[in-house]
CSV table of C-alpha atoms in Angstrom, one decimal:
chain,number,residue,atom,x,y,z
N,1,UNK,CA,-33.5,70.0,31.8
N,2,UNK,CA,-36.0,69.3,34.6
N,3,UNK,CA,-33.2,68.5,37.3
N,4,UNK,CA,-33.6,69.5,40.6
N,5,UNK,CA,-34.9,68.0,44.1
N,6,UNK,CA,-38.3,69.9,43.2
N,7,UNK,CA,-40.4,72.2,45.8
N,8,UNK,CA,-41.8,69.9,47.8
N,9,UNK,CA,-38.0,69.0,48.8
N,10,UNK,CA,-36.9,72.5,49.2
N,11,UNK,CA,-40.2,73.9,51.0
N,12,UNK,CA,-39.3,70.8,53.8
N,13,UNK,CA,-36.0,71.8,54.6
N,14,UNK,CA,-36.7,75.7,54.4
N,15,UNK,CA,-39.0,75.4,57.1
N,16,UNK,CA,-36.9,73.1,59.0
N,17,UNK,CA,-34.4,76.0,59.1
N,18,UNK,CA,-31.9,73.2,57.4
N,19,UNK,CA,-29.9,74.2,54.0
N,20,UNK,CA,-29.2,71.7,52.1
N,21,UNK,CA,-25.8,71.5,51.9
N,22,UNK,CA,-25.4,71.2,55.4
N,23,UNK,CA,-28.4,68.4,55.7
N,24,UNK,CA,-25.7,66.1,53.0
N,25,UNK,CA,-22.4,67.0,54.5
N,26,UNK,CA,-24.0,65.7,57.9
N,27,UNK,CA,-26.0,63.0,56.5
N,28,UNK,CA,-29.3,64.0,58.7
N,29,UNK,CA,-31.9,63.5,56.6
N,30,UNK,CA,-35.2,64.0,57.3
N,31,UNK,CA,-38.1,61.6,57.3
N,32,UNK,CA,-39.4,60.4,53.8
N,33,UNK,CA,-42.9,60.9,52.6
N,34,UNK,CA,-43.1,58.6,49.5
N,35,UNK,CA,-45.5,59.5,46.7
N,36,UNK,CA,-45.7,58.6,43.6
N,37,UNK,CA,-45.3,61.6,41.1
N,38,UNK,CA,-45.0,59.7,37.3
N,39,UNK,CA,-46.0,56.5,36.0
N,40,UNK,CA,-44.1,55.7,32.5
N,41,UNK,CA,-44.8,52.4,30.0
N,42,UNK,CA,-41.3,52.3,29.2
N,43,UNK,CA,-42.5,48.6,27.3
N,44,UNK,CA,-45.4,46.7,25.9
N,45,UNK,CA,-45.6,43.1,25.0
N,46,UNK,CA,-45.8,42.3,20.9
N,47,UNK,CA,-43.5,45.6,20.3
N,48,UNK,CA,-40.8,45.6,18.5
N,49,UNK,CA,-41.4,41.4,17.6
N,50,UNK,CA,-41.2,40.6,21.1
N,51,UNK,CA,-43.5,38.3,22.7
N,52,UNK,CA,-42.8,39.3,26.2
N,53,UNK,CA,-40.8,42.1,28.1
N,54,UNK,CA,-39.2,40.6,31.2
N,55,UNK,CA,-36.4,40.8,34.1
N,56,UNK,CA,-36.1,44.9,34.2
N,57,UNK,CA,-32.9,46.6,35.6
N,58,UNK,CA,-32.3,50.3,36.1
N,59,UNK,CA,-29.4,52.3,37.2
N,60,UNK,CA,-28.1,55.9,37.4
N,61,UNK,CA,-24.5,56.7,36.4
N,62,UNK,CA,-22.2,59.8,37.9
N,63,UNK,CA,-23.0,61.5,34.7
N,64,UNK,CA,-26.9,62.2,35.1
N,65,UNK,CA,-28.1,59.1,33.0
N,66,UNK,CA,-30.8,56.3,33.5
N,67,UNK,CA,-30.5,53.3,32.2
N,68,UNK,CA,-33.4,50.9,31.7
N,69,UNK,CA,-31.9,47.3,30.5
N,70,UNK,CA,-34.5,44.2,30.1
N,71,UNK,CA,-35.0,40.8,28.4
N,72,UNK,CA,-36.8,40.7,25.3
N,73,UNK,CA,-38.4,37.3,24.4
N,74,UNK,CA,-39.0,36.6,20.9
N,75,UNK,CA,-40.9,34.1,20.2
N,76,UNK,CA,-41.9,33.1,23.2
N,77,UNK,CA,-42.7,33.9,27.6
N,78,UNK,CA,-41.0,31.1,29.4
N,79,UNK,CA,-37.7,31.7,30.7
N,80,UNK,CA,-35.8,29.6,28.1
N,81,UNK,CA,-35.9,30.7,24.5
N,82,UNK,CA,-34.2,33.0,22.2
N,83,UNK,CA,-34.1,36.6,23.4
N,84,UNK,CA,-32.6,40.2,22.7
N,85,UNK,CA,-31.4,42.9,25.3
N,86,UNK,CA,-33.4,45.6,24.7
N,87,UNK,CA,-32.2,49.7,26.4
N,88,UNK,CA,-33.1,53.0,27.1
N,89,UNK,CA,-31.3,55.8,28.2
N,90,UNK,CA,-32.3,59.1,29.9
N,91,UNK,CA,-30.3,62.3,29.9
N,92,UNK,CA,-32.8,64.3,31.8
N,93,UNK,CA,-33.8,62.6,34.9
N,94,UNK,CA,-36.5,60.0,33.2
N,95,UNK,CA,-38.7,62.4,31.6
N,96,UNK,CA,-37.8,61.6,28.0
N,97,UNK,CA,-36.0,58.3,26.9
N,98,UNK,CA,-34.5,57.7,24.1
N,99,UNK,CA,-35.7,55.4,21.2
N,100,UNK,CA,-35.6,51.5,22.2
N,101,UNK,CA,-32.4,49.9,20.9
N,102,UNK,CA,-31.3,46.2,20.9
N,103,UNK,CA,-27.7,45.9,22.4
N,104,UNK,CA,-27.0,42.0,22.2
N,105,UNK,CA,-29.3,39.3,20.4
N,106,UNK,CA,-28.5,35.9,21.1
N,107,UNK,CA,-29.3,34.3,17.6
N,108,UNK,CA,-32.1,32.2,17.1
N,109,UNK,CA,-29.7,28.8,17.1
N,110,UNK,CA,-30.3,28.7,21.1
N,111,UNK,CA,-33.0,27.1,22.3
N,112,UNK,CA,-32.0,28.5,26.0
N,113,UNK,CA,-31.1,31.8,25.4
N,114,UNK,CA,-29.7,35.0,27.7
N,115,UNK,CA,-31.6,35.5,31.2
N,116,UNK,CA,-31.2,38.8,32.8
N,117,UNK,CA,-28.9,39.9,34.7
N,118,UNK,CA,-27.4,42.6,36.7
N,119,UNK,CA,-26.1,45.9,35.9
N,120,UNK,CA,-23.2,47.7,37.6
N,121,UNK,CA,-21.8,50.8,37.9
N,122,UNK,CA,-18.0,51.1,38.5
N,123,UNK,CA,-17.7,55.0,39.1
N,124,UNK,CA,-14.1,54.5,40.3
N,125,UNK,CA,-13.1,53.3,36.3
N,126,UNK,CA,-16.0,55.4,34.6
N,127,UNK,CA,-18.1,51.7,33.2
N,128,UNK,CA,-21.2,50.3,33.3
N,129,UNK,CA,-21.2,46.5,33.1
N,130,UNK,CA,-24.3,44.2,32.1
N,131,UNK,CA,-23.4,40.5,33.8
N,132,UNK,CA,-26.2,38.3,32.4
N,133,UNK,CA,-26.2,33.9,31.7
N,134,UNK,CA,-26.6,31.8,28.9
N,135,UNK,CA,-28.1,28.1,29.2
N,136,UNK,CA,-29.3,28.8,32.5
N,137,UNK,CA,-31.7,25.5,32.8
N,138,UNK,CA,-29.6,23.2,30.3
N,139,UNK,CA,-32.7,23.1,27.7
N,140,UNK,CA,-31.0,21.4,24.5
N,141,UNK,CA,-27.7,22.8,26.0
N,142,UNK,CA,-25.4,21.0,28.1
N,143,UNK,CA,-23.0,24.0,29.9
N,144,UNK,CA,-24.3,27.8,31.0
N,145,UNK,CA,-22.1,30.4,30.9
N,146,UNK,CA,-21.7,34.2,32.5
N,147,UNK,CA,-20.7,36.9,30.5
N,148,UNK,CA,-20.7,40.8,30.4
N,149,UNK,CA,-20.5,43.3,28.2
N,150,UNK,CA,-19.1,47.2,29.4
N,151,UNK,CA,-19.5,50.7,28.5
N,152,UNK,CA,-17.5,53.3,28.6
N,153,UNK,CA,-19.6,55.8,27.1
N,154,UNK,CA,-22.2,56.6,29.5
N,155,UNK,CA,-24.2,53.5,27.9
N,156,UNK,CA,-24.2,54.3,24.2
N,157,UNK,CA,-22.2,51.8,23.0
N,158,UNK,CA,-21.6,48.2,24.4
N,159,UNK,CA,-18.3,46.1,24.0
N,160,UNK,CA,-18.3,42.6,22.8
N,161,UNK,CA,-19.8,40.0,25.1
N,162,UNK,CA,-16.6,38.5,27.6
N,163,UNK,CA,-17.1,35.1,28.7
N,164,UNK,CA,-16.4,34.7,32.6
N,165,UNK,CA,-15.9,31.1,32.7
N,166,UNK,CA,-12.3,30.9,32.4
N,167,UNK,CA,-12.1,32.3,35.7
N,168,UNK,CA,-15.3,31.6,37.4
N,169,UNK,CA,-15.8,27.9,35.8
N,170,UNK,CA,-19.1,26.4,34.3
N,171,UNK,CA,-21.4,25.7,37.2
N,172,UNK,CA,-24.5,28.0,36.4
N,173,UNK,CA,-24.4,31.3,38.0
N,174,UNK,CA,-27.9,33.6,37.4
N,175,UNK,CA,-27.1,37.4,38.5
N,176,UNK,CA,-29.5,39.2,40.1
N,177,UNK,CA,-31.7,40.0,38.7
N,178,UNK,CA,-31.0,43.5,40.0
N,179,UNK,CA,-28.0,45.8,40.2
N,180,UNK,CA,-24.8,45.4,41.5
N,181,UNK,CA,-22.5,47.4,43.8
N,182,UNK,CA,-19.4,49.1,44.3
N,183,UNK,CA,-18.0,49.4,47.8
N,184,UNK,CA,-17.9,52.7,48.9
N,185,UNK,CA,-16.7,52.1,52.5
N,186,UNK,CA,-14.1,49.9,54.4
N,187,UNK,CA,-13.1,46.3,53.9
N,188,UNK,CA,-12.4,46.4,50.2
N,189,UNK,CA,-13.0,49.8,49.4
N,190,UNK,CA,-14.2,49.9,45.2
N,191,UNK,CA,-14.8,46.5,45.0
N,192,UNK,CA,-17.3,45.5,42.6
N,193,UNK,CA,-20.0,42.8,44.0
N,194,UNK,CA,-22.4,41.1,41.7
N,195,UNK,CA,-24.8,38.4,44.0
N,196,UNK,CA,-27.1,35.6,42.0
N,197,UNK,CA,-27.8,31.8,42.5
N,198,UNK,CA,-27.1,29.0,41.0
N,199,UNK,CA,-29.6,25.6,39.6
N,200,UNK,CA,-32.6,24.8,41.6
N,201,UNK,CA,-30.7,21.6,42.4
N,202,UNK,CA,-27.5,23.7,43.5
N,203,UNK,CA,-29.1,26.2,44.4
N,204,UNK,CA,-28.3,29.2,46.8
N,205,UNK,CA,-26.6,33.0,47.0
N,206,UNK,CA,-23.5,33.2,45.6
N,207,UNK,CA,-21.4,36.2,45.2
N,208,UNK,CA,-18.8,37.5,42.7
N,209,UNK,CA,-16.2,39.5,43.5
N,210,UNK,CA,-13.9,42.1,41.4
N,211,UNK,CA,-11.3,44.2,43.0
N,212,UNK,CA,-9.6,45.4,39.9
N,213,UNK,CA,-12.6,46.9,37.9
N,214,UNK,CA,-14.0,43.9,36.7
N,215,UNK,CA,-10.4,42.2,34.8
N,216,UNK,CA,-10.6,39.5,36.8
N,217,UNK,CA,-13.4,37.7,38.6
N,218,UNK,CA,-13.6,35.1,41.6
N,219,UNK,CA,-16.6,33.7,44.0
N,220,UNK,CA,-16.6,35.4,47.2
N,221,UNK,CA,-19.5,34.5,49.9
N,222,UNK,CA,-22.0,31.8,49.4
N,223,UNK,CA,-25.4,31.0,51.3
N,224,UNK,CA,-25.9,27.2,49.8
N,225,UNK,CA,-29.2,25.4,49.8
N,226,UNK,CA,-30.4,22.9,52.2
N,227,UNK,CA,-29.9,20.0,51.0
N,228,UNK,CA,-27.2,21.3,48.2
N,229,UNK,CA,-26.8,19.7,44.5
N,230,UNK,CA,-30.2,17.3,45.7
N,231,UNK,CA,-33.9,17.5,44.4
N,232,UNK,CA,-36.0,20.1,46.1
N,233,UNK,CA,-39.1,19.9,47.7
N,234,UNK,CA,-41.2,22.2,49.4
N,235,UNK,CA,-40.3,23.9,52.4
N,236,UNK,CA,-36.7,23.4,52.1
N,237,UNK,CA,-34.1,26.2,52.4
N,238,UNK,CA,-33.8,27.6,49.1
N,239,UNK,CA,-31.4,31.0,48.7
N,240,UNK,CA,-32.4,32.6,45.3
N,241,UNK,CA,-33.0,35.1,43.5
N,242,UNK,CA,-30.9,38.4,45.5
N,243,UNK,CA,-30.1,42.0,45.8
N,244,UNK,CA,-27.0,43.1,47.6
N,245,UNK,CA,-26.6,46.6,49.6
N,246,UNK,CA,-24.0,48.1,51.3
N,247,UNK,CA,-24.7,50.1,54.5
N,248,UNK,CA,-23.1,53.3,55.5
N,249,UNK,CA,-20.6,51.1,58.2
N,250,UNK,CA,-19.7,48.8,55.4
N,251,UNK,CA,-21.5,46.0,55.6
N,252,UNK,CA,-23.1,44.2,52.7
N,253,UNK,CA,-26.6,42.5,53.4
N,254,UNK,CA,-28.3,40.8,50.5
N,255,UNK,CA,-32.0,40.6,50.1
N,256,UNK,CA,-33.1,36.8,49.5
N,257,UNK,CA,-36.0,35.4,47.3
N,258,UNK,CA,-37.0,32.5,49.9
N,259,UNK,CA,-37.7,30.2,46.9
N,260,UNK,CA,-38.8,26.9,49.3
N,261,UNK,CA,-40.6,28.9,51.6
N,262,UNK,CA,-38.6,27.9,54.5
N,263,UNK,CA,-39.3,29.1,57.7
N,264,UNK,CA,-42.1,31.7,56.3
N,265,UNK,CA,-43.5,33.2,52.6
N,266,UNK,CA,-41.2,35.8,53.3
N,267,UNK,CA,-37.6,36.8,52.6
N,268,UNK,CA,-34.4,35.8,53.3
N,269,UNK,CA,-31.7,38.2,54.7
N,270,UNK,CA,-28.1,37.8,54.8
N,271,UNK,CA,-24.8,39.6,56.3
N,272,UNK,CA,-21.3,40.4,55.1
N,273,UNK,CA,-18.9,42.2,57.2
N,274,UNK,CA,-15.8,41.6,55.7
N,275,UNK,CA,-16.9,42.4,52.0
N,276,UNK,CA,-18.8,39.5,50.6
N,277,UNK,CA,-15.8,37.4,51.0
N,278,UNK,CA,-18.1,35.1,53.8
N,279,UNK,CA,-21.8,35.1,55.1
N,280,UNK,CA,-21.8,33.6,58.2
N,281,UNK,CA,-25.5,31.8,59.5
N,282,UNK,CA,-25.0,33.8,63.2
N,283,UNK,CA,-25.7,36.9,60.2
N,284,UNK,CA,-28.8,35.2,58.9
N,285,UNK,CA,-32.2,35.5,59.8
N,286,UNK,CA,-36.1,36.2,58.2
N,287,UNK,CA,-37.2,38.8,58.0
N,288,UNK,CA,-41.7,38.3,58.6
N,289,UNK,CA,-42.7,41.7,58.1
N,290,UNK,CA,-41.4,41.2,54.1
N,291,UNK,CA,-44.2,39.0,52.4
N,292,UNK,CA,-43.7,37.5,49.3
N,293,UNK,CA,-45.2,35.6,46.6
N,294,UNK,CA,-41.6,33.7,45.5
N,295,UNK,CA,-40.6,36.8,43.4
N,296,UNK,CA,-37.3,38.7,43.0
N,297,UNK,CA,-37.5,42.1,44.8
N,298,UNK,CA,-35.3,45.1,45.0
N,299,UNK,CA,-33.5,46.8,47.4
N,300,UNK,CA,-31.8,50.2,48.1
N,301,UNK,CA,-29.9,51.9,50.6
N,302,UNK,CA,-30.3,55.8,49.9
N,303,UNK,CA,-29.8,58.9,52.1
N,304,UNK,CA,-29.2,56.0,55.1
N,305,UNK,CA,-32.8,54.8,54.5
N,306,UNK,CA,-33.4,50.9,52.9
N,307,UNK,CA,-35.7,50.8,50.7
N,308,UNK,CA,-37.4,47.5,49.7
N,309,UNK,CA,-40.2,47.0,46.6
N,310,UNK,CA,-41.8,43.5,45.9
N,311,UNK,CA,-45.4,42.2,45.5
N,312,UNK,CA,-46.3,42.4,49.1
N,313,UNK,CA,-49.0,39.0,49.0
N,314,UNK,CA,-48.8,35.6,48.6
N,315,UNK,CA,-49.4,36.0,44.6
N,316,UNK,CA,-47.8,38.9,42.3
N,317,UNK,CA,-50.1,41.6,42.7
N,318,UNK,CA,-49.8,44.8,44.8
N,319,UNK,CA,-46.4,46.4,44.3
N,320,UNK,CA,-45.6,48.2,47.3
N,321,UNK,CA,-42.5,50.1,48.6
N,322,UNK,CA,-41.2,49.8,52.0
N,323,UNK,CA,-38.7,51.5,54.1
N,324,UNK,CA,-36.6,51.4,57.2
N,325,UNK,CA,-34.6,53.5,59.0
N,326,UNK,CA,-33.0,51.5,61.1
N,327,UNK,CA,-30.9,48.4,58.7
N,328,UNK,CA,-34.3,46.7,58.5
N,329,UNK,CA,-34.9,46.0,62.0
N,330,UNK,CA,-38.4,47.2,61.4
N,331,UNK,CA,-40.2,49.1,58.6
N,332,UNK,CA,-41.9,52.1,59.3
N,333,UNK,CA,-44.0,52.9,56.4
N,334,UNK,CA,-45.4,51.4,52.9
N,335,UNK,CA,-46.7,53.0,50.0
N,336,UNK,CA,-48.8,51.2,47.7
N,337,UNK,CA,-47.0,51.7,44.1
N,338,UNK,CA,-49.7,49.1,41.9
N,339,UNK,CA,-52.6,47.5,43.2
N,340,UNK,CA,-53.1,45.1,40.5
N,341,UNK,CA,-50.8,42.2,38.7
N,342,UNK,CA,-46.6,43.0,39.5
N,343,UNK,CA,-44.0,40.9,39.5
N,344,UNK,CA,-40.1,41.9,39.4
N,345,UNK,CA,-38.4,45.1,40.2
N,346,UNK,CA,-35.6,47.4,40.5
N,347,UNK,CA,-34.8,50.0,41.9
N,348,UNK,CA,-32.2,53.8,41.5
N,349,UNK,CA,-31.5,57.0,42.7
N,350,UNK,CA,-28.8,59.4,41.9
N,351,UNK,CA,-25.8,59.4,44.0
N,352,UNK,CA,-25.6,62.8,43.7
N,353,UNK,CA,-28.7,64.4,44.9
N,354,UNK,CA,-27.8,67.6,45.2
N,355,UNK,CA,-27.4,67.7,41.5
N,356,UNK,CA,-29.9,65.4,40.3
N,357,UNK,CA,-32.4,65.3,42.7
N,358,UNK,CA,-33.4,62.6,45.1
N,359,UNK,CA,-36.5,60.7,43.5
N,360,UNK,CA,-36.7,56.8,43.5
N,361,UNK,CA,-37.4,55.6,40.1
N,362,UNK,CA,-38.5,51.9,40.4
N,363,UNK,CA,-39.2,50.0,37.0
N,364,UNK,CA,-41.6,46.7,37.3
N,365,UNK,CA,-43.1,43.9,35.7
N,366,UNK,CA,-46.6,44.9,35.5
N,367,UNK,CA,-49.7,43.9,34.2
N,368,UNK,CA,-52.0,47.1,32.3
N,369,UNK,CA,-54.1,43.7,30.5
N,370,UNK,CA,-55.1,42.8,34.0
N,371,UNK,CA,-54.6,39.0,32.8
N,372,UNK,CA,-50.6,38.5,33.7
N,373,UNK,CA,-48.0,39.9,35.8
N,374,UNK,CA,-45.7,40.7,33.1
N,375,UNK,CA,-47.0,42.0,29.9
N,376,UNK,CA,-45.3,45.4,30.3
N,377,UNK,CA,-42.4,47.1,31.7
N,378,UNK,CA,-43.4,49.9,33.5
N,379,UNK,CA,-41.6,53.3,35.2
N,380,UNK,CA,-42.6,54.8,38.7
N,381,UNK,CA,-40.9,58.3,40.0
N,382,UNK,CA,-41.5,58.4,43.7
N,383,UNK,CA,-40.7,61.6,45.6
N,384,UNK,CA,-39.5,61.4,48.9
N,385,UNK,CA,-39.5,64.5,50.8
């Protein structure tokens, strides 16, 4: 298997005099130089009798896999629709995949199908979950509903769907799309945290909270919508689409699609300090040097760096990746990943780079027709050191 954190990695910190079990025990990293080292067209719109490819998610589990998870449309692109869930797994760090498989199909009878979704790792219990909504904009359906499904297998097989609205209620709740995320650190060490938002009318961040692995759910911190549960228009405070992180003190700050482009055409940045359970305003701010095009983005927080992919314009081209390494005070570097058409993306790494190496793999909505955003879903490997 083609593990490892390649030469590049090791010829960095042999001439920094720096082994590198010592450079993890300490957690002084060096500097990142990002480039990209594989592009992979993990989909293609029209396979597999799927119109479109949509909403990608990707995670790493303790055990050395990748999982690639996205929407598959059938019959048609918009949002609404009937759809399938459509994986692949990799047992080798992303170089080969396994054959595409469908894990849930949500029968043709809906006319508003699944939407994507995030996926989350509990290591603590050994499960992956997939947290995803049905009836997400009420077209010929009157209530939406969250559900997951969980593995315990490492992603081979799924569970049945489990209907969350017994104890999280009807009021529609979109996860992600992204990733969620298990506290590592003080308050509320292994809690699970899955962040989405709710109708355009209600919308905002809203945050679900597990803190025995995912048997029960409740909501936890909420950034509402200015006004809430009343028509929209443009330029009004608009919490969307969202990626939650937790920093190495504990912290949670979630990444914001600013959907009414309030304030700026850029994104929307919230704080947790007592693990998701509140986001207070004082914790709130924009953050200018994060252009977007109204798009969900990804975020991740790895070897103390945040790292931050979107379509850096006003439209959905030109997929870049940002980083910071200072909490996203300021951003010290991008790399251009896509010049062309881009739209969503998400983002992994190993936890456990000494074993696995410490590559980025970010998969995206991109456009290889060069007439949409999102007519395929496609993998980028991105070396760091």
């Amino acid at each position: 298997m083609r593990y490892g954190i390649g030469v590049f990695t090791l010829t960095a910190f042999l001439l920094s005099d720096v082994s590198l079990s010592n450079v993890y025990a300490s957690r002084s990293f060096p500097k990142v130089v990002p480039r990209v080292t594989e592009k992979k067209v993990l989909w293609m719109s029209g396979e597999g009798s799927v119109t479109l490819y949509r909403s990608p998610l990707i995670t790493t589990t303790p055990r050395g896999t990748i999982i690639v998870v996205t929407e598959g449309r059938k019959s048609t692109g918009s949002d609404t629709g009937s759809k399938f869930m459509a994986i692949k797994r990799s047992m080798d760090g992303g170089y080969t995949w396994t054959p595409q498989d469908y894990i849930l199909d949500d029968g043709y009878m809906y006319k508003d199908g699944l939407n994507m979704g995030v996926i989350l790792v509990d290591e603590e219990a050994n499960a992956i979950f997939i947290v995803y909504v049905m009836c997400a904009h009420y077209r010929d359906c009157s209530v939406s509903t969250t559900h997951y499904m969980k593995s315990i297998d490492d992603g081979v097989s799924w569970g049945k769907s489990v209907n969350m609205s017994a104890q999280i209620g009807t009021k529609m709740f979109a996860p992600g799309p992204g990733y969620g995320i298990q506290k590592k650190y003080a308050p509320h060490k292994g809690r699970l945290i899955v962040c989405g938002h709710g109708t355009i009318a209600g919308d905002g961040m809203f945050c679900l909270l597990s803190d025995d692995h995912g048997n029960t759910w409740r909501y936890g911190g909420m950034l509402k919508s200015i006004p809430y549960n009343q028509p929209k228009k443009a330029g009004d405070f608009e919490p969307d689409e969202c990626q939650p992180i937790e920093l190495s003190d504990g912290s949670i700050v979630v990444n914001i699609r600013n959907q009414g482009r309030y304030h700026c055409q850029c994104r929307i940045i919230s704080r947790s300090y007592d693990g998701a359970e509140t986001f207070p305003l004082e914790h709130v701010y924009f953050d200018t040097a994060l252009i977007e095009p109204v798009c969900a983005a990804s975020t991740l927080y790895h070897n103390d760096v945040i790292f931050f992919s979107n379509p850096m314009s006003t439209k959905r081209i030109n997929l870049t990746l940002q980083w910071s390494y200072n909490n996203g005070t300021t951003w010290s570097g991008k790399l251009p990943i896509d010049p062309g058409y881009s739209g969503y993306s998400c983002m992994a790494a190993f936890q456990n780079p000494l074993k696995y190496g410490s590559d980025i793999f970010i998969v995206y909505e991109s456009g290889l027709q060069k007439s949409t955003a999102m007519d395929s879903i496609t993998l980028i490997r991105v070396q760091l050191y």
